XYZ file of C-alpha atoms in Angstrom:
752
model
C -15.496 -26.157 -38.893
C -12.520 -28.195 -39.959
C -11.801 -26.009 -42.795
C -12.165 -22.872 -40.732
C -9.599 -24.226 -38.029
C -7.268 -25.662 -40.679
C -6.750 -22.155 -42.050
C -3.482 -20.740 -41.312
C -4.234 -17.022 -40.815
C -6.949 -18.004 -38.261
C -4.490 -20.180 -36.394
C -1.889 -17.693 -36.405
C -4.353 -15.138 -35.298
C -5.536 -17.244 -32.565
C -1.968 -17.762 -31.460
C -1.159 -14.072 -31.445
C -4.301 -13.366 -29.679
C -3.515 -15.705 -26.973
C 0.143 -14.259 -26.907
C -1.112 -10.585 -26.527
C -3.489 -11.552 -23.824
C -0.892 -13.360 -21.789
C 1.394 -10.308 -22.032
C -1.124 -7.389 -21.936
C -3.399 -8.761 -18.999
C -0.447 -9.672 -16.520
C 1.391 -6.449 -17.507
C -1.742 -4.339 -16.842
C -2.210 -5.823 -13.365
C 1.469 -5.509 -12.696
C 1.105 -1.628 -13.834
C -2.020 -1.060 -11.547
C -0.440 -2.884 -8.574
C 2.747 -1.075 -9.129
C 0.699 2.293 -9.253
C -1.121 1.293 -6.197
C 1.870 0.613 -4.182
C 3.364 4.037 -5.343
C 0.370 5.918 -4.522
C -0.087 4.294 -1.100
C 3.562 5.141 -0.284
C 3.221 8.478 -1.298
C 0.074 9.055 1.017
C 1.931 7.292 3.622
C 4.724 9.709 3.228
C 2.547 12.564 3.009
C 0.743 11.650 6.348
C 3.843 10.898 8.035
C 5.444 14.546 7.171
C 1.995 15.977 8.198
C 2.100 14.096 11.607
C 5.638 15.289 12.160
C 4.746 18.876 11.245
C 1.703 18.773 13.286
C 3.663 17.573 16.347
C 6.226 20.267 16.077
C 3.380 22.832 15.908
C 1.623 21.568 19.029
C 4.907 21.368 20.795
C 5.496 24.908 19.870
C 1.830 26.026 21.096
C 2.366 24.410 24.430
C 5.656 25.871 24.816
C 4.091 29.290 24.014
C 1.351 28.834 26.412
C 3.775 27.960 29.164
C 5.812 30.878 28.660
C 2.776 33.019 28.447
C 1.712 31.633 31.778
C 5.104 32.468 33.266
C 4.780 36.067 31.913
C 1.198 36.244 33.496
C 2.443 34.889 36.726
C 5.341 37.724 37.104
C 2.684 40.552 36.318
C 3.458 42.758 39.416
C -0.523 42.919 40.349
C -1.003 39.189 39.896
C 2.282 38.333 41.578
C 1.261 40.774 44.606
C -2.375 39.230 44.775
C -0.673 35.932 45.054
C 1.502 36.978 47.957
C -1.274 38.453 50.057
C -2.099 36.991 53.350
C -5.110 37.671 55.740
C -3.161 40.801 57.190
C -2.126 42.367 53.934
C -5.258 41.764 51.849
C -5.963 44.771 49.667
C -9.271 45.033 47.533
C -7.321 47.486 45.027
C -4.677 44.814 44.236
C -7.498 42.318 43.367
C -9.088 44.799 41.209
C -5.694 45.405 39.154
C -4.845 41.725 39.266
C -8.339 41.061 37.566
C -7.596 43.763 35.169
C -4.325 42.293 34.342
C -5.915 38.793 33.779
C -8.286 40.428 31.223
C -5.706 41.887 29.365
C -3.689 38.834 29.055
C -6.436 36.972 28.215
C -7.556 39.134 25.371
C -4.167 38.643 23.834
C -4.453 34.728 23.780
C -7.623 33.181 22.184
C -6.699 29.824 23.375
C -7.452 30.675 26.977
C -11.113 30.507 28.090
C -10.767 31.325 31.727
C -8.052 32.088 34.328
C -7.730 31.639 37.878
C -5.961 33.009 40.590
C -5.798 30.744 43.861
C -4.627 32.208 47.199
C -4.537 29.318 49.645
C -3.644 31.764 52.648
C -6.354 34.144 52.025
C -8.679 31.296 51.071
C -9.844 33.481 48.009
C -10.194 32.892 44.254
C -9.846 35.245 41.488
C -11.946 34.188 38.529
C -11.451 36.031 35.214
C -15.114 35.253 34.404
C -17.072 35.525 37.768
C -14.551 37.981 39.924
C -13.313 37.042 43.333
C -14.926 34.603 45.814
C -13.897 32.275 48.409
C -12.410 28.740 47.882
C -15.659 27.237 49.577
C -17.783 28.798 46.779
C -15.137 27.654 44.028
C -17.367 25.312 41.854
C -14.251 23.564 40.142
C -13.430 21.103 43.124
C -11.502 18.747 40.819
C -8.990 21.484 39.522
C -8.722 22.531 43.112
C -7.652 19.158 44.309
C -5.109 18.841 41.385
C -3.558 22.081 42.299
C -3.609 21.698 46.111
C -3.873 18.173 46.909
C -1.572 16.453 44.142
C 0.892 19.067 43.830
C 1.166 18.950 40.127
C 4.772 19.323 38.337
C 5.736 22.725 37.518
C 4.130 24.084 34.219
C 2.150 20.662 33.855
C -1.045 20.657 31.758
C -3.875 18.858 33.270
C -7.170 17.211 32.144
C -10.160 17.753 34.404
C -13.946 17.652 34.300
C -15.974 20.675 34.900
C -19.751 21.222 34.343
C -19.807 18.181 31.945
C -17.050 19.215 29.804
C -13.608 17.664 29.583
C -11.116 20.989 29.942
C -7.376 21.304 29.825
C -5.602 23.624 32.232
C -2.043 24.810 32.795
C -1.372 25.124 36.603
C 1.450 27.384 37.364
C 2.445 27.438 41.074
C 3.550 30.781 42.732
C 7.610 30.521 42.494
C 8.440 33.630 44.417
C 7.720 32.136 47.768
C 9.404 29.477 49.625
C 6.311 27.518 49.676
C 3.553 27.602 47.333
C 0.733 29.565 48.541
C -1.044 30.360 45.245
C -1.482 29.038 41.882
C -2.346 30.552 38.401
C -4.695 28.392 36.476
C -5.070 28.773 32.786
C -7.990 26.863 31.408
C -7.649 26.384 27.669
C -10.482 26.261 25.196
C -9.971 22.593 23.797
C -12.437 23.225 20.874
C -10.384 26.207 19.578
C -7.186 24.010 19.955
C -8.636 21.322 18.077
C -10.367 23.723 15.363
C -7.114 25.752 14.733
C -4.260 22.886 15.130
C -6.035 19.684 14.013
C -9.154 20.275 11.949
C -7.482 22.915 9.330
C -4.882 19.968 8.687
C -7.457 17.307 8.151
C -7.987 16.449 4.364
C -11.280 14.475 5.048
C -9.668 11.195 5.384
C -7.142 11.652 8.116
C -8.168 11.989 11.871
C -5.652 13.528 14.387
C -5.815 12.859 18.205
C -3.599 13.598 20.941
C -3.593 10.921 23.900
C -2.217 11.602 27.357
C -0.157 9.030 29.275
C -3.483 7.202 30.352
C -4.354 6.720 26.698
C -6.975 9.352 27.091
C -8.047 11.828 24.374
C -6.596 15.121 25.146
C -7.364 16.926 22.037
C -9.000 15.548 18.698
C -11.078 12.716 17.785
C -10.848 9.051 16.908
C -13.192 6.878 14.608
C -16.313 5.608 16.284
C -15.015 2.107 15.960
C -12.182 2.831 18.181
C -13.181 1.675 21.847
C -11.001 1.962 25.059
C -9.400 -1.525 24.292
C -8.530 -0.115 20.768
C -6.932 2.873 22.026
C -5.092 0.805 24.467
C -4.050 -1.464 21.533
C -2.413 1.285 19.331
C -1.007 3.113 22.294
C 1.280 -0.078 22.898
C 2.892 -0.007 19.347
C 6.387 1.285 19.400
C 6.581 1.853 15.552
C 6.010 5.242 14.309
C 3.766 3.830 11.636
C 1.784 0.698 11.379
C -1.555 -0.732 10.458
C -4.325 -2.207 12.600
C -7.497 -4.031 12.004
C -10.224 -2.941 14.096
C -14.073 -4.266 13.385
C -13.265 -5.362 9.950
C -11.483 -1.975 8.858
C -7.666 -1.673 8.428
C -6.353 1.627 9.584
C -3.171 3.163 8.975
C -1.754 4.877 11.895
C 1.339 7.275 12.443
C 2.348 8.772 15.814
C 4.787 11.234 17.108
C 5.657 12.225 20.675
C 4.740 15.688 22.110
C 7.905 16.588 23.866
C 6.487 19.121 26.141
C 4.067 16.845 27.858
C 5.112 13.213 26.961
C 1.894 13.016 25.128
C 1.290 11.228 21.759
C -0.063 12.593 18.506
C -1.830 10.087 16.364
C -2.970 10.337 12.659
C -5.580 7.722 11.839
C -6.554 6.867 8.120
C -8.899 4.381 7.191
C -7.180 2.562 4.145
C -10.538 1.975 2.371
C -11.305 5.729 2.312
C -7.643 6.636 0.839
C -7.607 3.512 -1.591
C -10.796 4.548 -3.412
C -9.223 7.138 -5.599
C -6.417 4.731 -6.174
C -8.919 1.845 -7.289
C -10.917 4.246 -9.725
C -7.452 5.075 -11.385
C -6.701 1.255 -11.482
C -9.740 0.697 -13.359
C -8.989 3.409 -15.850
C -5.575 1.494 -16.517
C -7.212 -1.837 -16.954
C -9.780 -0.222 -19.401
C -6.924 1.186 -21.436
C -5.169 -2.016 -21.500
C -8.270 -3.757 -22.729
C -8.674 -1.096 -25.714
C -5.055 -1.533 -26.558
C -5.716 -5.540 -26.613
C -8.482 -5.099 -28.925
C -6.533 -2.888 -31.397
C -3.982 -5.560 -31.131
C -6.390 -8.172 -32.154
C -7.525 -6.059 -35.068
C -4.038 -5.622 -36.263
C -2.942 -9.308 -35.605
C -5.957 -10.491 -37.513
C -5.211 -8.248 -40.432
C -1.585 -8.948 -40.698
C -1.997 -12.711 -40.444
C -4.634 -12.912 -43.236
C -2.673 -10.726 -45.610
C 0.647 -12.690 -45.016
C -0.418 -16.273 -44.334
C -1.554 -17.163 -47.906
C 2.237 -17.857 -48.852
C 2.090 -20.685 -46.561
C -1.018 -22.257 -48.051
C 0.945 -22.024 -51.450
C 3.944 -23.788 -49.816
C 1.671 -26.392 -48.284
C 0.125 -27.086 -51.670
C 3.599 -27.440 -53.200
C 4.934 -29.778 -50.566
C 1.891 -31.965 -50.732
C 2.271 -32.387 -54.564
C 5.936 -33.010 -54.237
C 5.906 -35.805 -51.571
C 2.468 -36.911 -51.546
C 1.722 -39.952 -49.467
C 4.946 -40.155 -47.961
C 3.760 -37.196 -45.743
C 1.864 -39.536 -43.388
C 0.344 -37.156 -41.065
C -0.809 -34.377 -43.498
C -4.478 -35.549 -43.523
C -4.909 -36.603 -40.085
C -5.486 -33.498 -38.132
C -7.508 -30.365 -38.658
C -4.534 -28.081 -38.740
C -3.676 -29.289 -42.338
C -1.567 -26.482 -43.786
C 0.706 -26.320 -40.789
C 1.068 -30.272 -40.667
C 1.755 -30.450 -44.313
C 4.566 -27.964 -44.086
C 5.950 -29.477 -40.895
C 5.744 -32.892 -42.212
C 7.473 -31.921 -45.515
C 10.140 -30.266 -43.761
C 10.442 -33.314 -41.067
C 10.692 -35.705 -44.063
C 13.369 -33.660 -45.856
C 15.549 -33.300 -42.628
C 14.898 -37.088 -41.794
C 16.364 -38.016 -45.070
C 19.428 -35.664 -44.524
C 19.814 -37.040 -40.794
C 19.609 -40.642 -42.177
C 22.399 -39.908 -44.611
C 24.782 -38.689 -41.840
C 23.535 -40.885 -38.872
C 25.992 -43.693 -39.375
C 29.014 -41.228 -39.464
C 27.796 -39.188 -36.548
C 25.207 -40.177 -34.293
C 25.979 -43.865 -34.441
C 29.938 -43.984 -34.941
C 30.644 -44.776 -31.502
C 28.322 -47.652 -31.326
C 29.456 -49.076 -34.644
C 33.073 -48.406 -33.709
C 32.617 -50.457 -30.500
C 30.745 -53.284 -32.233
C 33.483 -53.663 -34.760
C 36.113 -53.636 -32.020
C 34.258 -56.407 -30.142
C 33.980 -58.526 -33.357
C 37.650 -58.022 -34.005
C 38.721 -59.315 -30.605
C 36.117 -62.276 -30.511
C 36.773 -63.399 -33.873
C 40.230 -62.758 -33.761
C 40.375 -60.929 -37.128
C 38.404 -58.809 -39.267
C 37.675 -58.666 -42.959
C 39.312 -56.037 -45.176
C 35.830 -54.524 -45.736
C 35.336 -54.266 -42.141
C 38.924 -52.947 -41.444
C 38.396 -50.301 -44.217
C 35.067 -49.047 -42.332
C 36.890 -49.069 -39.081
C 39.754 -47.012 -40.322
C 37.238 -44.055 -40.776
C 36.585 -44.332 -37.030
C 40.109 -45.114 -35.599
C 43.602 -45.041 -36.931
C 44.220 -48.427 -34.759
C 42.703 -50.274 -37.533
C 45.721 -49.572 -39.743
C 48.311 -49.902 -36.960
C 50.881 -52.782 -37.353
C 52.005 -52.511 -33.972
C 49.052 -53.398 -31.831
C 48.717 -54.679 -28.157
C 46.132 -55.699 -25.872
C 45.489 -55.102 -21.999
C 42.787 -56.470 -19.522
C 41.619 -54.466 -16.554
C 39.796 -56.827 -14.392
C 38.021 -55.433 -11.372
C 39.175 -57.180 -8.088
C 36.631 -58.303 -5.605
C 33.819 -58.449 -8.213
C 31.367 -60.069 -5.963
C 31.535 -57.180 -3.444
C 31.269 -54.863 -6.806
C 28.321 -56.386 -7.665
C 26.744 -56.109 -4.276
C 27.640 -52.509 -3.821
C 26.451 -51.232 -7.306
C 23.337 -52.388 -9.430
C 23.834 -53.515 -12.944
C 23.307 -50.028 -14.662
C 25.847 -48.479 -12.164
C 28.347 -51.179 -13.082
C 28.136 -50.496 -16.647
C 28.695 -46.758 -16.113
C 31.706 -47.207 -14.033
C 33.322 -49.639 -16.559
C 32.585 -46.824 -19.113
C 34.479 -44.513 -16.829
C 37.465 -46.758 -16.396
C 37.688 -47.037 -20.038
C 37.515 -43.135 -20.416
C 40.178 -42.839 -17.894
C 42.582 -45.272 -19.456
C 41.949 -43.753 -22.869
C 42.592 -40.246 -21.704
C 46.043 -41.306 -20.253
C 47.517 -43.049 -23.239
C 46.016 -40.224 -25.501
C 47.724 -37.558 -23.167
C 50.911 -39.717 -23.739
C 50.462 -39.494 -27.391
C 49.368 -42.866 -28.207
C 46.134 -44.612 -30.011
C 43.778 -46.428 -27.482
C 40.387 -47.765 -27.723
C 38.603 -49.280 -24.766
C 36.285 -52.314 -25.251
C 33.870 -53.514 -22.928
C 33.169 -57.396 -23.496
C 30.853 -57.622 -20.359
C 31.489 -59.447 -17.141
C 34.150 -58.238 -14.512
C 36.788 -56.803 -17.033
C 37.661 -54.414 -19.779
C 39.988 -54.689 -22.807
C 42.197 -51.954 -24.043
C 43.448 -52.026 -27.477
C 46.457 -49.678 -28.062
C 49.338 -48.864 -30.324
C 52.763 -50.081 -28.901
C 55.218 -48.525 -31.304
C 57.249 -47.359 -28.105
C 59.422 -48.809 -25.380
C 58.008 -51.512 -23.133
C 58.603 -49.570 -19.912
C 56.759 -46.520 -21.215
C 53.635 -48.702 -21.903
C 53.813 -50.131 -18.413
C 54.142 -46.690 -16.959
C 50.834 -45.472 -18.679
C 49.129 -48.730 -17.259
C 50.262 -47.990 -13.878
C 49.343 -44.383 -14.171
C 45.649 -45.676 -15.441
C 45.235 -48.130 -12.481
C 46.058 -45.357 -10.175
C 43.708 -42.847 -11.361
C 41.013 -45.324 -11.464
C 41.498 -46.135 -7.858
C 41.606 -42.273 -6.947
C 38.680 -41.066 -9.063
C 36.378 -44.324 -8.848
C 37.776 -46.120 -5.956
C 37.813 -49.251 -7.889
C 41.038 -51.606 -7.558
C 42.001 -53.384 -10.985
C 44.373 -55.984 -11.769
C 45.954 -55.617 -15.211
C 47.671 -57.804 -17.620
C 49.356 -57.156 -21.057
C 50.248 -58.977 -24.033
C 53.413 -58.950 -25.976
C 54.188 -56.325 -28.536
C 52.909 -56.992 -32.083
C 49.811 -58.763 -31.003
C 48.094 -58.033 -34.207
C 50.292 -60.359 -36.256
C 48.296 -63.150 -33.874
C 44.848 -64.432 -33.416
C 43.508 -61.473 -31.422
C 40.942 -63.726 -29.751
C 43.743 -66.240 -28.426
C 45.618 -63.256 -27.175
C 42.607 -61.896 -25.414
C 41.663 -65.279 -23.754
C 45.387 -65.763 -22.534
C 45.803 -62.258 -21.008
C 42.387 -62.386 -19.241
C 43.734 -65.437 -17.721
C 46.853 -63.841 -16.571
C 44.927 -61.234 -14.579
C 44.168 -64.032 -12.179
C 48.121 -64.507 -11.552
C 47.742 -61.861 -8.853
C 46.396 -64.160 -6.215
C 49.744 -66.014 -6.420
C 52.133 -63.185 -5.458
C 49.755 -60.683 -4.210
C 51.703 -58.006 -5.946
C 50.369 -54.853 -7.454
C 51.807 -55.344 -10.751
C 50.973 -55.793 -14.575
C 51.068 -59.276 -15.395
C 52.382 -60.946 -18.665
C 53.019 -64.241 -19.991
C 56.297 -64.603 -18.742
C 54.983 -64.513 -15.190
C 52.931 -67.692 -15.766
C 55.885 -69.332 -17.577
C 58.090 -68.846 -14.463
C 55.573 -70.589 -12.335
C 55.529 -73.658 -14.307
C 59.159 -73.392 -15.565
C 60.876 -76.813 -15.132
C 57.898 -78.656 -13.918
C 56.069 -81.460 -15.596
C 52.669 -81.832 -14.315
C 51.474 -85.377 -14.841
C 47.951 -85.379 -13.356
C 44.641 -84.760 -15.401
C 43.387 -81.340 -14.870
C 39.917 -82.473 -15.819
C 39.241 -83.195 -12.108
C 39.550 -79.572 -11.421
C 37.237 -78.696 -14.136
C 34.970 -81.427 -12.692
C 35.136 -79.730 -9.235
C 34.289 -76.426 -10.677
C 31.351 -77.656 -12.549
C 29.956 -79.400 -9.498
C 30.454 -76.422 -7.148
C 28.428 -74.282 -9.768
C 25.812 -77.009 -9.735
C 25.408 -76.997 -6.062
C 26.243 -80.781 -5.568
C 28.268 -80.967 -2.200
C 28.341 -84.704 -2.138
C 29.984 -85.426 -5.588
C 32.205 -82.299 -4.961
C 33.650 -83.791 -1.780
C 34.033 -87.275 -3.678
C 35.875 -85.611 -6.683
C 38.171 -83.531 -4.199
C 39.035 -86.766 -2.423
C 39.989 -88.317 -5.648
C 41.914 -85.126 -6.612
C 44.106 -85.095 -3.537
C 44.430 -89.065 -3.916
C 46.544 -88.399 -7.149
C 48.345 -85.343 -5.583
C 49.783 -87.859 -2.947
C 51.641 -89.747 -5.588
C 53.617 -86.530 -6.816
C 56.911 -85.270 -5.823
C 56.735 -82.155 -3.248
C 57.741 -79.622 -5.868
C 55.338 -80.717 -8.663
C 52.660 -81.005 -6.011
C 53.154 -77.570 -5.094
C 53.049 -76.068 -8.515
C 49.828 -78.500 -9.152
C 48.078 -76.755 -6.017
C 49.037 -73.315 -7.241
C 47.540 -74.140 -10.716
C 44.599 -75.720 -8.916
C 43.870 -72.408 -6.938
C 44.431 -70.401 -10.085
C 41.610 -72.101 -11.550
C 39.184 -71.828 -8.716
C 39.886 -68.169 -8.293
C 39.193 -67.507 -12.089
C 35.939 -69.745 -11.952
C 34.640 -68.005 -9.148
C 35.883 -64.566 -9.035
C 32.189 -63.276 -9.533
C 30.977 -64.789 -6.455
C 34.003 -64.921 -4.043
C 36.720 -62.446 -2.674
C 39.977 -63.640 -3.998
C 41.767 -61.952 -1.366
C 40.678 -64.769 0.843
C 43.499 -66.824 -0.856
C 45.721 -64.379 -2.116
C 49.505 -64.677 -2.161
C 49.064 -68.445 -3.191
C 52.647 -69.522 -2.294
C 52.701 -68.087 1.086
C 48.950 -69.309 1.815
C 50.076 -73.019 1.136
C 52.821 -72.886 3.670
C 50.303 -72.256 6.348
C 49.363 -75.807 6.070
C 51.647 -78.925 7.452
C 49.912 -81.516 5.314
C 47.881 -82.351 2.253
C 45.126 -83.419 4.355
C 44.926 -79.952 6.116
C 44.783 -78.516 2.443
C 42.099 -80.758 1.365
C 40.066 -80.061 4.548
C 40.501 -76.280 3.880
C 39.424 -76.877 0.143
C 36.303 -78.668 1.092
C 35.382 -75.892 3.507
C 35.948 -73.437 0.785
C 33.925 -75.215 -1.803
C 31.223 -75.352 0.691
C 31.298 -71.412 1.257
C 31.333 -70.921 -2.412
C 28.248 -73.010 -2.902
C 26.549 -71.145 0.151
C 27.690 -67.750 -1.077
C 26.416 -68.497 -4.710
C 23.097 -69.587 -3.510
C 22.721 -66.499 -1.246
C 23.681 -64.200 -4.010
C 21.107 -65.945 -6.588
C 18.391 -65.633 -4.233
C 19.284 -62.025 -3.290
C 19.360 -58.744 -5.023
C 21.325 -59.702 -7.947
C 19.046 -62.440 -8.863
C 16.514 -59.520 -10.121
C 19.103 -57.993 -12.425
C 20.862 -61.132 -13.660
C 18.474 -61.586 -16.583
C 19.037 -58.091 -18.101
C 22.994 -58.848 -17.410
C 22.507 -62.038 -19.486
C 20.758 -60.213 -22.310
C 23.308 -57.407 -22.461
C 26.096 -59.651 -22.388
C 24.370 -61.544 -25.395
C 24.381 -58.178 -27.316
C 28.006 -57.494 -26.618
C 29.043 -61.094 -27.935
C 26.396 -61.605 -30.613
C 28.900 -61.822 -33.324
C 31.041 -64.282 -31.508
C 30.293 -67.669 -33.240
C 31.620 -69.456 -30.146
C 28.678 -67.710 -27.927
C 26.889 -70.434 -25.981
C 24.920 -70.807 -22.701
C 27.847 -72.561 -20.957
C 30.230 -69.829 -22.110
C 27.875 -67.123 -20.788
C 27.607 -68.961 -17.584
C 31.229 -69.269 -16.968
C 31.800 -65.499 -17.450
C 28.905 -64.947 -14.995
C 30.121 -67.386 -12.556
C 26.909 -69.574 -12.208
C 25.941 -72.889 -13.723
C 24.315 -73.349 -17.284
C 21.228 -74.669 -15.961
C 20.712 -71.916 -13.439
C 21.054 -68.961 -15.920
C 18.989 -70.749 -18.328
C 16.141 -70.932 -15.659
C 16.457 -67.435 -14.657
C 16.436 -66.355 -18.232
C 13.347 -68.222 -18.954
C 11.391 -67.081 -15.877
C 12.255 -63.598 -16.669
C 11.749 -63.219 -20.509
C 9.336 -66.309 -21.093
C 12.007 -67.320 -23.799
C 14.761 -69.841 -23.465
C 18.255 -68.382 -23.806
C 19.105 -70.331 -26.784
C 16.131 -69.085 -28.566
C 16.907 -65.380 -27.560
C 20.483 -65.580 -28.989
C 18.993 -66.888 -32.181
C 16.265 -64.344 -32.350
C 18.830 -61.527 -31.680
C 21.235 -62.950 -34.449
C 18.210 -62.905 -36.841
C 17.068 -59.614 -35.920
C 20.799 -58.385 -36.715
C 20.689 -60.162 -40.013
C 17.529 -58.308 -40.973
C 18.738 -54.999 -39.795
C 21.873 -55.350 -41.962
C 20.189 -56.690 -45.062
C 17.982 -53.441 -45.017
C 20.491 -50.787 -44.133
C 23.590 -52.118 -46.004
C 24.396 -53.590 -49.275
C 26.938 -56.018 -47.790
C 27.208 -59.554 -49.234
C 24.826 -61.955 -47.220
C 27.789 -64.215 -46.144
C 29.484 -61.147 -44.579
C 26.379 -60.399 -42.855
C 26.108 -63.976 -41.549
C 29.489 -63.597 -40.357
C 28.893 -60.211 -38.319
C 25.851 -61.898 -36.775
C 27.666 -64.661 -35.224
C 26.510 -67.914 -37.257
C 29.231 -70.639 -37.418
C 28.390 -71.679 -40.913
C 26.305 -70.842 -44.150
C 24.183 -73.944 -43.522
C 23.381 -72.974 -40.075
C 22.743 -69.457 -41.027
C 20.455 -70.019 -43.861
C 18.629 -72.799 -42.046
C 17.830 -70.681 -38.863
C 16.957 -67.391 -40.848
C 14.287 -69.476 -43.122
C 12.731 -70.955 -39.914
C 12.385 -67.776 -38.156
C 11.306 -65.529 -41.309
C 9.716 -68.080 -43.522
C 12.078 -66.775 -46.333
C 15.573 -66.775 -47.577
C 17.956 -63.617 -46.794
C 17.784 -62.518 -50.645
C 14.103 -62.687 -50.677
C 13.605 -60.759 -47.385
C 16.152 -58.123 -48.784
C 14.325 -57.973 -52.009
C 10.819 -57.674 -50.427
C 11.715 -55.035 -47.778
C 13.507 -52.833 -50.543
C 10.343 -53.090 -52.637
C 8.234 -51.999 -49.964
C 10.187 -49.045 -49.052
C 10.459 -47.878 -52.573
C 6.574 -47.846 -52.747
C 6.451 -45.646 -49.692
């Protein structure tokens, strides 16, 4: 069974059979449905035309009968007889009038009888029975219609006589001032129906004429149509419609008979007219089935004749690659799988050759740039590789700017971690596009936390660079609704330790709270702040306050603040003010992730609101308590759930930074080291220190397998501080040295 299924020509035949079936069967049904719709449309149009033609013919016939009746009433003998009264009554006139009636009737076959009624003499001249009195006249209903109800001039009336339903045209005598006589033409309904309706019936259509009371004047209706059904169809205003009666669907057309305000209805049972359509549909389906069988035969012959070449190709691929085609023998479709596996194997090899320069170039470039910033410099080998991706690597005039998001605590509340990463990516794209449009090299680098680094060439005037940065901040605000504080280094930063420049510029972004200005901050702004002042206090007290606030220790925080302000009281006013500004600067920087720095913006003016150090101290104690409360609220709120992934991502971004520690991560995220350790351990069931070590070892293993770099360079790229630390950690995790791991892995891959 497996061998049969595995043959290519049978498999291809099966696919073709399914394809033809999917195409032919729906198409045949579509064709039959279209034919059915077209046929029913043509039948509907035909019935509509026939109904219209019949209504015109019936109108013409009624009009002709009215004209004929007027002609009869104007005959001299008939007119004279209708004018007689008891004094002028003459038998000879009656004889001649009767002869005239017979002559007229012989020329009009639809008239079965004619009456002349003279109300003055009380006589009736009957074309069948002769003359007799009104008292002897049998058709009292007709008499009542003519005498009592006074019918409209030339109106047709239905009446019952001798168990028959008759149709009569009653013509009052118009020559007298008041009607004294009537000419009554009794029409033969059977002849009307025979010659006007039945000769137009195709065997499926029934015609019927209804009066204003919805009673049948001429014609027939299906037996299922009771009086309620007749009322139902008579209430329809459309000229054509369908109605379902007793399980059958009928197509009905109607036209108005203008002469008498009657309605002509043509009634067709759809089941009767669709029978022939159904038979033709069956013929179409049968023809499509025969065509499908012929296609099956042709597909089978063609697949069997041509698929042998694929078997040869599969055999060659299997001989060429052998066991490297991992899935070749694990499926019944062997030939197809062997060919697919062979092509996949060749394409994968080709893709792996170009992946580092095409698919992963952006990731590798970002990795190298982060390494450059966090290490302060890069090796010649790494610079050479980076030069293939960006010309910044060879630029001797390089500068660095930092875009820090203001109100980062609110930013974190508004967006989840994934959205924040995407927005920072957008900030970098906007800045890069503005610099590139200005004709300058530019590369954004995301180092995590609340800011983005921008490396750019600076071989131009300072004002031009500041203008581009201002435009970038403006467009970021317009497009993303995010406000950023920017700081920039001096030109030629590449000649210095880039890590030192980065740390200094990042600190400068917190200068915004002192002045509240929307500007680009530089080193000269900080120098201007402390210019001419020698601060003699120990800043370690500020760091101690920050550490105690992060740990949530209110009591000790209050005690250290008391000590701090005790020392401030010994300083002159000017130095005390400078120190207070520095203190606010450190606090804003430390807690920018959990507080809104706008609360203490414009530090100089802010301090002037207080009259004494005691008031400033009370404000600071209150502010520290609020920061502790806010930090606790955020760590127990929604951000706690995404803090561990953010820590892991920060580790990935700074893995090659040999100075990366738990405390450094905590500082950048705005929490205490103990807290982020606990959060990470609870989420991933591994300590943060072990996680960093494991990620670095994984990076080493990857570089050992995918590159031929020296082991010492790999250790540096993976963030190990020293050779001893690197070798000890790697062997503790893998139970082998880096050289042994590389040899073993390479040997295993070669065997595969």
